[in-house]
Coordinates of C-alpha atoms and ligand atoms in Angstrom, one line a residue:
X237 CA -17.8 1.6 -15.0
X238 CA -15.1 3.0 -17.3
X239 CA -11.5 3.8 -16.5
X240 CA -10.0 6.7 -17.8
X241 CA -6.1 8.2 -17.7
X242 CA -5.6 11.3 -15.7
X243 CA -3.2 13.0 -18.2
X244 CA -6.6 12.1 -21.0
X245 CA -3.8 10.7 -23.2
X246 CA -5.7 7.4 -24.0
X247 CA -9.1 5.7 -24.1
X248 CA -11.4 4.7 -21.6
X249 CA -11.0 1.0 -20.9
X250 CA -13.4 -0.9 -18.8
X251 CA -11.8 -2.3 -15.0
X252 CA -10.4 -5.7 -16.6
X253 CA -8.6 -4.0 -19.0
X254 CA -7.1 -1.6 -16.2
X255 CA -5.8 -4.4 -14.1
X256 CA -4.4 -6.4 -17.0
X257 CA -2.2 -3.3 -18.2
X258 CA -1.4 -2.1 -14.4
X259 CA -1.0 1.4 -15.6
X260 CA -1.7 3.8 -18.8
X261 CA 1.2 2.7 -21.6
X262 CA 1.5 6.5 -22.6
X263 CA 1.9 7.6 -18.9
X264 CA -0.5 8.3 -16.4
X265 CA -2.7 6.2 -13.7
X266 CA -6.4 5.0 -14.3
X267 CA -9.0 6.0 -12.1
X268 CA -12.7 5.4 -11.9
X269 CA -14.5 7.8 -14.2
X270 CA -16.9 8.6 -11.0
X271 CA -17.2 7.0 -7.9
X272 CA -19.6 5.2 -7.2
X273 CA -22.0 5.3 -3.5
X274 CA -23.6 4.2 -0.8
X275 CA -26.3 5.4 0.5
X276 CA -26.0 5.7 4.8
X277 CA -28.8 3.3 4.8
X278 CA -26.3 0.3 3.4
X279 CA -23.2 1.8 4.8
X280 CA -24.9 1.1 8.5
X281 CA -26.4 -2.0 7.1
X282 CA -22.6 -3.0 6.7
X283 CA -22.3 -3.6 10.7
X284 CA -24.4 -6.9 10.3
X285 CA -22.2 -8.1 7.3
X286 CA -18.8 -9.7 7.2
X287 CA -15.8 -8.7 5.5
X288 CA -16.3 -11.0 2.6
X289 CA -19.7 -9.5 2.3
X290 CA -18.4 -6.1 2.6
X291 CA -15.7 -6.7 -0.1
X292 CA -18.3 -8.1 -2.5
X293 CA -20.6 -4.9 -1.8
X294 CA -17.3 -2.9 -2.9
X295 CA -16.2 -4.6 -5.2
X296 CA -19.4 -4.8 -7.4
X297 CA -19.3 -1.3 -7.6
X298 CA -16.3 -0.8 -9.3
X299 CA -15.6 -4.4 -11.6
X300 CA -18.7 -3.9 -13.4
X301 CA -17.5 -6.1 -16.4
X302 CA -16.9 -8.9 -13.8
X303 CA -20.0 -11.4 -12.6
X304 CA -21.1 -11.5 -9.1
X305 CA -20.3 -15.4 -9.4
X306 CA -16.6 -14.5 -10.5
X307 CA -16.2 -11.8 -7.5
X308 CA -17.4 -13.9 -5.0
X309 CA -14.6 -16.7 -6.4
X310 CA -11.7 -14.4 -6.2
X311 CA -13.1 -12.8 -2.5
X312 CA -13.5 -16.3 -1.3
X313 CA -9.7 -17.1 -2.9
X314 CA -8.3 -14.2 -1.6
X315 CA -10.0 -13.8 2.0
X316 CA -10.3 -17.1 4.3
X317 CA -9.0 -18.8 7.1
X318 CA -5.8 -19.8 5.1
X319 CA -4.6 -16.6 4.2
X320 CA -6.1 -14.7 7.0
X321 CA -6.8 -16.5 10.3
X322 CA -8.6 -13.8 11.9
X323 CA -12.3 -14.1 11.2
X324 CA -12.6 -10.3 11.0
X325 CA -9.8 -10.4 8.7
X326 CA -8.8 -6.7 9.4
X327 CA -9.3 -6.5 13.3
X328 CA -10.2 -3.3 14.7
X329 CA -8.3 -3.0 18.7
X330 CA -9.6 0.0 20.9
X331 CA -6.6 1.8 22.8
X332 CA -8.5 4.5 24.4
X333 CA -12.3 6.0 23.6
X334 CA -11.2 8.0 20.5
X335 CA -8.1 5.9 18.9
X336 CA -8.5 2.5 16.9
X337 CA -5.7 0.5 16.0
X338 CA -6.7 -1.1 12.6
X339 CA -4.4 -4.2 12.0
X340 CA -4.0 -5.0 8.3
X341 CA -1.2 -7.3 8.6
X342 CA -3.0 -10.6 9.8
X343 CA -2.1 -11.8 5.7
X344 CA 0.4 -14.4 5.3
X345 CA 3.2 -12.0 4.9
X346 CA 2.6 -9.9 8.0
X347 CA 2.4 -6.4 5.8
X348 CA -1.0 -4.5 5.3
X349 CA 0.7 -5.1 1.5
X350 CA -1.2 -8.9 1.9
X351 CA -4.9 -6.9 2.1
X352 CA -4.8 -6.6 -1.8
X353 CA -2.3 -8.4 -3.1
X354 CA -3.8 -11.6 -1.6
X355 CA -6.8 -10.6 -4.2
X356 CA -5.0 -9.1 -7.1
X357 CA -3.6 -12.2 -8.6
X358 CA -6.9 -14.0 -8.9
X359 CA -8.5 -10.6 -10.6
X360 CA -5.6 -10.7 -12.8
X361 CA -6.3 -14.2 -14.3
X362 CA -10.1 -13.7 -14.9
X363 CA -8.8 -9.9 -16.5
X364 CA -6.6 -12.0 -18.5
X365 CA -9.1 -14.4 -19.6
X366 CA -11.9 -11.9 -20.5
X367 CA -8.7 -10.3 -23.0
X368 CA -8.3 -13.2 -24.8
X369 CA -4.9 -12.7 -24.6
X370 CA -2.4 -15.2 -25.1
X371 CA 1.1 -13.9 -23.8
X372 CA 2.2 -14.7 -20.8
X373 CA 1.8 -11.9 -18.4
X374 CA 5.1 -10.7 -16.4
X375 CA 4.5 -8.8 -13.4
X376 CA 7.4 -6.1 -12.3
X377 CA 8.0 -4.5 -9.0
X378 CA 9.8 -2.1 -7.5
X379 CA 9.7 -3.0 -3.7
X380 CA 10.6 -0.9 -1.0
X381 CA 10.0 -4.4 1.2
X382 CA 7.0 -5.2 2.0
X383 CA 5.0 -5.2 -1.8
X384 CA 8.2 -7.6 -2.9
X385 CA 7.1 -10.3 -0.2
X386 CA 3.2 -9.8 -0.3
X387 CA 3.1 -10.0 -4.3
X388 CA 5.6 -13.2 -4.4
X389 CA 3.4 -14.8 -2.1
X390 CA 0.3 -13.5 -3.9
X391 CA 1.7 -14.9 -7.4
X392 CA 3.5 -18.1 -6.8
X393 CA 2.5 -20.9 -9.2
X394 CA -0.5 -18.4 -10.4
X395 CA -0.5 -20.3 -14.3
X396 CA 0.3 -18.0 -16.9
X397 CA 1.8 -15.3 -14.8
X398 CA 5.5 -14.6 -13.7
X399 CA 6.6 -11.8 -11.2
X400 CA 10.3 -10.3 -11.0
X401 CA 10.9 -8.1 -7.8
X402 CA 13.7 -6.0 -7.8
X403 CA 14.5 -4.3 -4.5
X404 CA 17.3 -1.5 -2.9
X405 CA 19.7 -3.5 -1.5
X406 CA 21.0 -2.1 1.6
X407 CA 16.8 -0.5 1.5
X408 CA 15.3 -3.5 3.5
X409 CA 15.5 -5.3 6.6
X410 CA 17.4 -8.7 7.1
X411 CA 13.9 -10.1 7.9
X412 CA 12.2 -8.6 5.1
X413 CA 15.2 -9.8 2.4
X414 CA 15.0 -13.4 4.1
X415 CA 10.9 -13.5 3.4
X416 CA 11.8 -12.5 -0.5
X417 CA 15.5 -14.8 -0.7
X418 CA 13.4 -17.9 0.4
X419 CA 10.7 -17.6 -2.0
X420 CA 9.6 -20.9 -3.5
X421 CA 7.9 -21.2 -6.9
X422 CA 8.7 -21.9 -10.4
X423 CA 7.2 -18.4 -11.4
X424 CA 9.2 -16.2 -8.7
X425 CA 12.3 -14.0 -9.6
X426 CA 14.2 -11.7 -7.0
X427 CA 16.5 -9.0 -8.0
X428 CA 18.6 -7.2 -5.6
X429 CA 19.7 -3.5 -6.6
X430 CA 22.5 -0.8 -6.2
X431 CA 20.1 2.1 -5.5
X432 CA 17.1 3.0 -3.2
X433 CA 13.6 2.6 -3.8
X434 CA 12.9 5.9 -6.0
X435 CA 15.5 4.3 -8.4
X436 CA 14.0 0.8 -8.8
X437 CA 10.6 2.4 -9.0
X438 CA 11.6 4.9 -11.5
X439 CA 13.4 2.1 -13.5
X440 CA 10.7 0.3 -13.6
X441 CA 8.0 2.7 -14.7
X442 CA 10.4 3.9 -17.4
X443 CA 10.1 0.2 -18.7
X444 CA 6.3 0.3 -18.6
X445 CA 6.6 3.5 -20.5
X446 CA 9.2 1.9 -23.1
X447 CA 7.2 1.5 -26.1
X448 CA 9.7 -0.1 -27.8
X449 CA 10.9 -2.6 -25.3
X450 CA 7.4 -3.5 -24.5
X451 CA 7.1 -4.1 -28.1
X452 CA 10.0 -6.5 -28.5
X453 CA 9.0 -8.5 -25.3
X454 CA 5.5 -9.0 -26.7
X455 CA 7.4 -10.6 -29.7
X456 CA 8.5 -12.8 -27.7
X457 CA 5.1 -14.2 -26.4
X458 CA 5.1 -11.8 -22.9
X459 CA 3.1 -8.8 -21.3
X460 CA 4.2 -7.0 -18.4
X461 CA 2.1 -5.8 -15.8
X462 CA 2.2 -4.1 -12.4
X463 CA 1.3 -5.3 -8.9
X464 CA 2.4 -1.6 -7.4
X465 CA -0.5 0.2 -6.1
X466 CA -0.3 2.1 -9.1
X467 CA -2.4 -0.7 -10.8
X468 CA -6.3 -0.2 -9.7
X469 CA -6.4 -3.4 -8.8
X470 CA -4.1 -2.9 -5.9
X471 CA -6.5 0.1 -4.3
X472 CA -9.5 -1.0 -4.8
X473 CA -9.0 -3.9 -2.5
X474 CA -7.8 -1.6 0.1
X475 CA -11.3 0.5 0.0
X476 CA -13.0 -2.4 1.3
X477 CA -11.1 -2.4 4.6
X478 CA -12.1 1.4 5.7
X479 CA -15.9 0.3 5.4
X480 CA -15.1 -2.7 7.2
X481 CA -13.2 -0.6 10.2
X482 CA -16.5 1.6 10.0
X483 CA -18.9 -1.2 10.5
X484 CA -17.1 -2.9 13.4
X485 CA -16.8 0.4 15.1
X486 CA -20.5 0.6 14.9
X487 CA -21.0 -3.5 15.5
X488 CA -18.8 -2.8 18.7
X489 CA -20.5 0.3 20.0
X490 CA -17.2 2.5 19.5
X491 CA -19.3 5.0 17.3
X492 CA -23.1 5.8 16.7
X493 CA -24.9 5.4 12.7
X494 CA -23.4 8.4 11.0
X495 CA -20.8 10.0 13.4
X496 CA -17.5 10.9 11.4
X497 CA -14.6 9.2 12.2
X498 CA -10.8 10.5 11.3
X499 CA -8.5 8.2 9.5
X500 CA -4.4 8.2 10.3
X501 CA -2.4 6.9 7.5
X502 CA 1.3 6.3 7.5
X503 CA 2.0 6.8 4.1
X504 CA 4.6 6.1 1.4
X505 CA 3.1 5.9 -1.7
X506 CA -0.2 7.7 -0.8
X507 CA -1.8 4.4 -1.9
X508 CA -3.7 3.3 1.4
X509 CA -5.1 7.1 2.1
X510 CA -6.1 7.3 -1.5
X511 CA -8.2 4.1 -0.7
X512 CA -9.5 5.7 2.8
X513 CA -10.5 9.0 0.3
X514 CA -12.4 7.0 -2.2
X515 CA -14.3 5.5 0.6
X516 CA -14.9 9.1 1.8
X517 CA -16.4 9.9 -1.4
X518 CA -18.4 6.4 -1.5
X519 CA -20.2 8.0 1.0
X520 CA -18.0 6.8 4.3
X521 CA -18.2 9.8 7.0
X522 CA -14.8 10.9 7.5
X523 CA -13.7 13.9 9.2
X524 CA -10.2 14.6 8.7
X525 CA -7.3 12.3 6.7
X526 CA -3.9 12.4 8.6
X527 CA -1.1 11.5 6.3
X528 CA 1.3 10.9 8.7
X529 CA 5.0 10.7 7.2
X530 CA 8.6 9.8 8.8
X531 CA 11.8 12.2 8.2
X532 CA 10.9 11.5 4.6
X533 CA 8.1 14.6 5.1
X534 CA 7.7 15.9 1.6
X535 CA 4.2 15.2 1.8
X536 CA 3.9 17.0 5.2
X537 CA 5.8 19.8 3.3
X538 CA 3.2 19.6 0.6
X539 CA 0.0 19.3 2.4
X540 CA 1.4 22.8 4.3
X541 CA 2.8 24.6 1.4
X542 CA 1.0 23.6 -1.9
X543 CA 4.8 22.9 -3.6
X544 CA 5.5 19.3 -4.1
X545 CA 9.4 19.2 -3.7
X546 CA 11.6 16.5 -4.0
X547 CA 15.2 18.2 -4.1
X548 CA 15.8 16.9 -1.0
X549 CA 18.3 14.2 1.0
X550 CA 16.4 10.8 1.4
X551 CA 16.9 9.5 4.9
X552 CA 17.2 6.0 5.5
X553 CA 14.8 5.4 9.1
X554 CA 13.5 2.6 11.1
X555 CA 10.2 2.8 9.0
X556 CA 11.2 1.9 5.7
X557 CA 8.7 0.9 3.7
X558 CA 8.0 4.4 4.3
X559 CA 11.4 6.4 2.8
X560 CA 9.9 7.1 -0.6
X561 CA 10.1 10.4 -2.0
X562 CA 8.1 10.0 -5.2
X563 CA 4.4 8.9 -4.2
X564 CA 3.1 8.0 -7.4
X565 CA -0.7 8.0 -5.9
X566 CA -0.7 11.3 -5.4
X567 CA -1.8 11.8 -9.3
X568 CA -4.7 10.2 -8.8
X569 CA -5.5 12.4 -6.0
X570 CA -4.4 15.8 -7.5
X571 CA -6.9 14.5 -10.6
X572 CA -9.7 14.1 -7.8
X573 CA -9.0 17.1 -6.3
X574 CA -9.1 19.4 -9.5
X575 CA -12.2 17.7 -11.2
X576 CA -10.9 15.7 -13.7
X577 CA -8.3 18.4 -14.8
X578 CA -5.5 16.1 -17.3
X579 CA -4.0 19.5 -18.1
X580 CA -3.1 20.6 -15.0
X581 CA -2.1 16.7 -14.0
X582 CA 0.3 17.1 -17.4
X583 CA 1.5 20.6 -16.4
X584 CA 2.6 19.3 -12.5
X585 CA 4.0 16.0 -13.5
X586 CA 6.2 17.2 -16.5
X587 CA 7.4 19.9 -13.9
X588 CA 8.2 17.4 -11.6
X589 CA 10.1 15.1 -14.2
X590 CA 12.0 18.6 -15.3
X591 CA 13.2 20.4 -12.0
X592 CA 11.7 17.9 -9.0
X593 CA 9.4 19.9 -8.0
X594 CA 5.9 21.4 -8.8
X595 CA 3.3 23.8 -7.2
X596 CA -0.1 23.6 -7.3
X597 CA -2.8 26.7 -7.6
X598 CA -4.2 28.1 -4.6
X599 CA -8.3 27.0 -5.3
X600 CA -6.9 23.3 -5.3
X601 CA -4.9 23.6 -2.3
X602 CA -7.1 25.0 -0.4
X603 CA -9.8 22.3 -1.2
X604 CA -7.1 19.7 0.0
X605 CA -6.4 22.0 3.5
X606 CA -10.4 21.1 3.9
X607 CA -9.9 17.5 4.5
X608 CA -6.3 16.4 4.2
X609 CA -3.8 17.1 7.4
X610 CA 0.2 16.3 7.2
X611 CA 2.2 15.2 10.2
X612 CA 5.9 13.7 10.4
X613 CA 7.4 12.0 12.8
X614 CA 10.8 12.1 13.6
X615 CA 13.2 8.5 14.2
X616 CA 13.3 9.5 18.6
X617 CA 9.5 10.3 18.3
X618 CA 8.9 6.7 16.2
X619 CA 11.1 4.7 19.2
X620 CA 9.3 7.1 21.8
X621 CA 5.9 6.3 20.9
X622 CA 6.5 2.8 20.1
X623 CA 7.4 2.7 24.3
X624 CA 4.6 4.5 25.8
X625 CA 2.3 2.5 23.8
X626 CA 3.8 -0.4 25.0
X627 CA 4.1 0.7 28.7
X628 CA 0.3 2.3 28.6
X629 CA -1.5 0.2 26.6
X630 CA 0.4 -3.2 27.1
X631 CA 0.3 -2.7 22.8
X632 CA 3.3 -3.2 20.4
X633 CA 3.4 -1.2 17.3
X634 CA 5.4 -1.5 14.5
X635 CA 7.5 1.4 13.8
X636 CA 5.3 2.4 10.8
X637 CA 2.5 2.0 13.1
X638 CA 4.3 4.4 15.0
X639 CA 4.7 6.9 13.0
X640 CA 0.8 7.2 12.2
X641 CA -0.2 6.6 16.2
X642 CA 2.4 9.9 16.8
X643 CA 0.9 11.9 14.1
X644 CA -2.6 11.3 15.3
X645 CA -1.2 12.6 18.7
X646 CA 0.3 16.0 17.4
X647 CA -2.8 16.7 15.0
X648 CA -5.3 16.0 18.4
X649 CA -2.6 18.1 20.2
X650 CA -3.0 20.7 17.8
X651 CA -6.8 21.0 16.6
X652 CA -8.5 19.5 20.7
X653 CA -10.3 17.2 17.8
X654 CA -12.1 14.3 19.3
X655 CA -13.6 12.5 16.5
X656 CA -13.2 8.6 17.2
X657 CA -9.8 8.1 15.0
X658 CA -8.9 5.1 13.3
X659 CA -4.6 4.5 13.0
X660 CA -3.7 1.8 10.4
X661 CA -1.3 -0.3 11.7
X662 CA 0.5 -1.7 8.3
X663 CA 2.9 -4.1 9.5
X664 CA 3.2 -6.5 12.6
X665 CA 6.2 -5.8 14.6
X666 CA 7.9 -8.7 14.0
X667 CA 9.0 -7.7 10.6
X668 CA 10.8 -4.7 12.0
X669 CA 12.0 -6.7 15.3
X670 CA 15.2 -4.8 16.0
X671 CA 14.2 -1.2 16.0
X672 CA 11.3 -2.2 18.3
X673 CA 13.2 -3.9 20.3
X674 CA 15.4 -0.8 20.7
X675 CA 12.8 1.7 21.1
X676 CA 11.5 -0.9 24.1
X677 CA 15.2 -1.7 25.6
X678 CA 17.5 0.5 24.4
X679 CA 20.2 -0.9 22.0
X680 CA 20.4 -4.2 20.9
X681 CA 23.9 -5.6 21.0
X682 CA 22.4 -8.9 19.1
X683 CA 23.2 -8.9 15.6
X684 CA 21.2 -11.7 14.5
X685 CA 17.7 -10.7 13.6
X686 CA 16.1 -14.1 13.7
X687 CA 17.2 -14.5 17.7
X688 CA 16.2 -10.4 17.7
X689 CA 12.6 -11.9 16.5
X690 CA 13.0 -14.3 19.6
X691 CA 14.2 -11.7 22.3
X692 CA 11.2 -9.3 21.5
X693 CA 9.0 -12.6 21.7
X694 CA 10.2 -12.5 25.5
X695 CA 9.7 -8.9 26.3
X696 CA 6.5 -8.6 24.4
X697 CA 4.7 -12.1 24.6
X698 CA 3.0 -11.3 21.5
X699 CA 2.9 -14.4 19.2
X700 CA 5.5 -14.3 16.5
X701 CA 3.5 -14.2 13.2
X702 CA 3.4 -17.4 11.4
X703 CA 5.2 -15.6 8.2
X704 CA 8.3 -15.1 10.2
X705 CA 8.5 -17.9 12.1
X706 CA 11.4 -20.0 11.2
X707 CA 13.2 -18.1 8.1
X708 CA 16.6 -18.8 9.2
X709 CA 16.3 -22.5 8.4
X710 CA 14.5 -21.8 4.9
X711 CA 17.0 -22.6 1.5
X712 CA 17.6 -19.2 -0.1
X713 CA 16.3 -19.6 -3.2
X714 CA 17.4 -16.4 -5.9
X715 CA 20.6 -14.2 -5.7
X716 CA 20.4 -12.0 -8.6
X717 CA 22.0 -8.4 -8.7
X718 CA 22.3 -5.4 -10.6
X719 CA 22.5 -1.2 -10.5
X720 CA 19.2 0.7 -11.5
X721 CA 20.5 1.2 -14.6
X722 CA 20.9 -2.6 -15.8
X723 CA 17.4 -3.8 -14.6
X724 CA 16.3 -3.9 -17.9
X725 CA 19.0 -6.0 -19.2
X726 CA 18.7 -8.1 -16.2
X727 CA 14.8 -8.9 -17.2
X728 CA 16.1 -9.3 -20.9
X729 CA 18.3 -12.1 -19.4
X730 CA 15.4 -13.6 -17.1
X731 CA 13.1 -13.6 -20.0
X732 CA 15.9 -14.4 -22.7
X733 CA 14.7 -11.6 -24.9
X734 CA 17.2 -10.9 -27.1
Ligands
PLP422 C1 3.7 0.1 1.9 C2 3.7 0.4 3.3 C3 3.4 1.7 3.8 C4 3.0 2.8 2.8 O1 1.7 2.6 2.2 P1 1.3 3.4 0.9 O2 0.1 2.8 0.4 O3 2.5 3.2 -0.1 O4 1.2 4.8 1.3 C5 3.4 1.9 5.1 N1 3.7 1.0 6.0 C6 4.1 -0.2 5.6 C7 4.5 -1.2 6.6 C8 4.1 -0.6 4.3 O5 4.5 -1.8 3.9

């Protein structure tokens, strides 16, 4: 299986080589050069199997230049009672006949984030091996939260690897800033930024893109990388999980062999439902993809009006690893969606850089109107939802969670569909403890989030996941700052690069 750029502006490279570079050094994302499938035969076999199994089924589809003994190493590294303590890994919790809470936050940060970034270090190492290389590889994100957290974790005291997260400060939640502050490892940086999330992320794909910075840090014996989900190795992990859901549907008896089932995605960087689509064409029966969005919408605005528009205010809101205007996956799926077509990837994306905006033709749209719904949610609709869940279903959702569970509800408003639908729930509630709190209570006078964590305990019952528990008392262990502009002179510094 070879990897090739969607704006065709460099050569194929096999899956090892796509990991170890994160994304295309001349611009652009790497996508499988065809999808591989399954035929329905081994998709139903897949209800007898368990997750492991299912991820190595995956998984040796798309790492061709990886051995089966070196896949079943990193799944059994990345997906065991440690990390996860649920034996299903990614639990699948009925609310009603036709909707499915799939919990992907059961990793050791409580974020769905932990689903591949639990794996992507350990296929990083063996990439690194098979390149021979001998720089040390430095991993950069651009967090809006929950990726800073999951890929410290993932990465601490990996040998030969160190990771710098930069994050907006005033962007994330006391919780989520606590999880990154108290990091441990010898390997582990934390930035804190003047900006919001577009501008960390933008810095930091500028610096992928800097030929000649990359150059100078190479002299000095380093290589960065990406853990973003704008390295494959961060979706293709996330494919396994919607055959996974699919199979214990079918293992439970909440769907017959073959019936479609619809997928609801709250979605930032269009990461997760790009995973859901590649299962799709894998050969998993979907019906309909709901890319549910928060006041953020300009994905809802897209999937309706074929212009891609992001002139707009960004909102801060109670879901914010959501608030992202610039979803970088989207190129991979606009590549998809027109066949391969780099020109018209180049065309959009340079519009895009240009004005902010860019429209698509009326063929592709209309291909993506087939299968691909948008819904937004607004911040009273996120609290709303988060209560009648609660008060129906004696289920607490996240406000993410929310946000996907609400669009769901105005699509099956809308269409009457009532294909079994599957809502991925991609954070436990515990990380965003205040606004839940308020949708259930009203408003929380408490100003301390760690007793806020302890107050919903009381309403809720639900256990407090072991990632949060006890942050208060950890050392904080980085306090770095800078604007978006100096982040690369803040890694020069962390790297001394001169
Ligand atoms: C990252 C994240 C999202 C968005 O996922 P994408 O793959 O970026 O679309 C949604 N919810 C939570 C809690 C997240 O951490």
């Amino acid at each position: 299986m070879k990897y090739i750029s969607t704006r065709a502006n460099y050569d194929e490279v096999s899956a090892a080589e796509a990991i170890h570079l994160g994304m295309v050094p001349t611009g652009g994302l790497f996508v499988p050069e065809s999808v591989p499938t399954f035929s329905e035969e081994e998709i139903y076999q897949m209800s007898e199997l368990s997750y492991q199994e299912i991820a190595f089924k995956v998984l040796e589809k798309f790492l061709t230049d990886y051995s089966q003994a070196e896949i079943r190493e990193v799944i059994e590294a990345a997906y065991n009672e440690n990390s996860f303590n649920k034996e299903d890994i990614a639990p699948v919790v009925k609310l009603n006949d036709n909707t499915y809470i799939l919990e992907l936050w059961h990793g050791p940060t409580a974020a769905f984030k932990d689903m591949a970034l639990q794996i992507l270090p350990h296929l990083l190492v063996k990439a690194i091996e098979k390149s021979g290389s001998d720089k040390e590889i430095v991993i950069l994100v651009a967090t809006s939260g929950d990726t800073g957290k999951a890929a410290l974790e993932g990465f601490k005291d990996v040998d030969g690897i160190k990771i710098i997260v930069f994050y907006p400060n005033d962007g994330v939640s006391k919780v989520q800033e606590a999880q990154m502050l108290t990091t441990e490892g010898d390997n582990t940086v934390v930035v804190s930024v003047e900006g919001n999330f577009d501008d960390c992320q933008s810095a930091v794909k500028e610096i992928f893109g800097d030929v000649d910075f990359n150059k100078l840090v190479n002299q000095n014996g380093y290589q960065f990388s990406s853990a973003n989900s704008i390295n494959w190795g961060r979706l293709v992990p996330q494919i396994i999980y919607y055959f996974a859901a699919y199979a214990y549907l079918l293992r439970d008896k909440g769907i017959e062999a073959g019936e479609k089932i619809n997928v609801s995605v709250p979605t930032g960087n269009f990461g997760n439902i790009l995973a859901a689509y590649y299962a799709s064409q894998m050969g998993l029966p979907v019906n309909k993809f709901i890319c549910a969005s928060n006041t953020n919408k300009v994905l809802t605005d897209f999937l309706k009006t074929g212009v891609y528009d992001i002139n707009r205010d960004f909102h801060k809101t109670i879901s914010p690893s959501m608030d992202i205007l610039i979803s970088s996956n989207l190129e991979r799926f606009l590549f998809e969606m027109t066949d391969h077509n780099a020109e018209k990837i180049k065309g959009w994306y340079n519009d895009l850089k240009e004005t902010g905006k860019f429209e698509i033709d009326e063929a592709t749209k209309a291909k993506i109107k087939e299968i691909f719904v948008g819904q937004w949610t607004t911040e009273e609709e996120t609290q709303e939802t988060i209560k009648q869940v609660f008060e129906e279903y004696d289920y607490t959702l996240d406000t993410h969670t929310a946000v996907g569970v609400d669009s769901y509800r105005k699509y099956l408003e809308e269409t009457g569909d009532k294909t079994v639908t599957i809502v991925d729930s991609t954070a436990n509630p515990y990380k965003f403890s205040k606004a839940v709190l308020e949708a259930l209570e009203g408003e929380v006078a408490e100003e301390n989030e760690f007793k806020i964590l302890d107050n919903l305990n009381q309403l809720t019952g639900l256990e407090i996941h072991r990632g949060l528990k006890g942050l208060e008392e950890k050392e904080i262990r980085h306090d770095r700052n800078c604007d978006s502009i100096g982040i690369k002179s803040e890694i020069k510094d962390i790297l001394n690069v001169k």
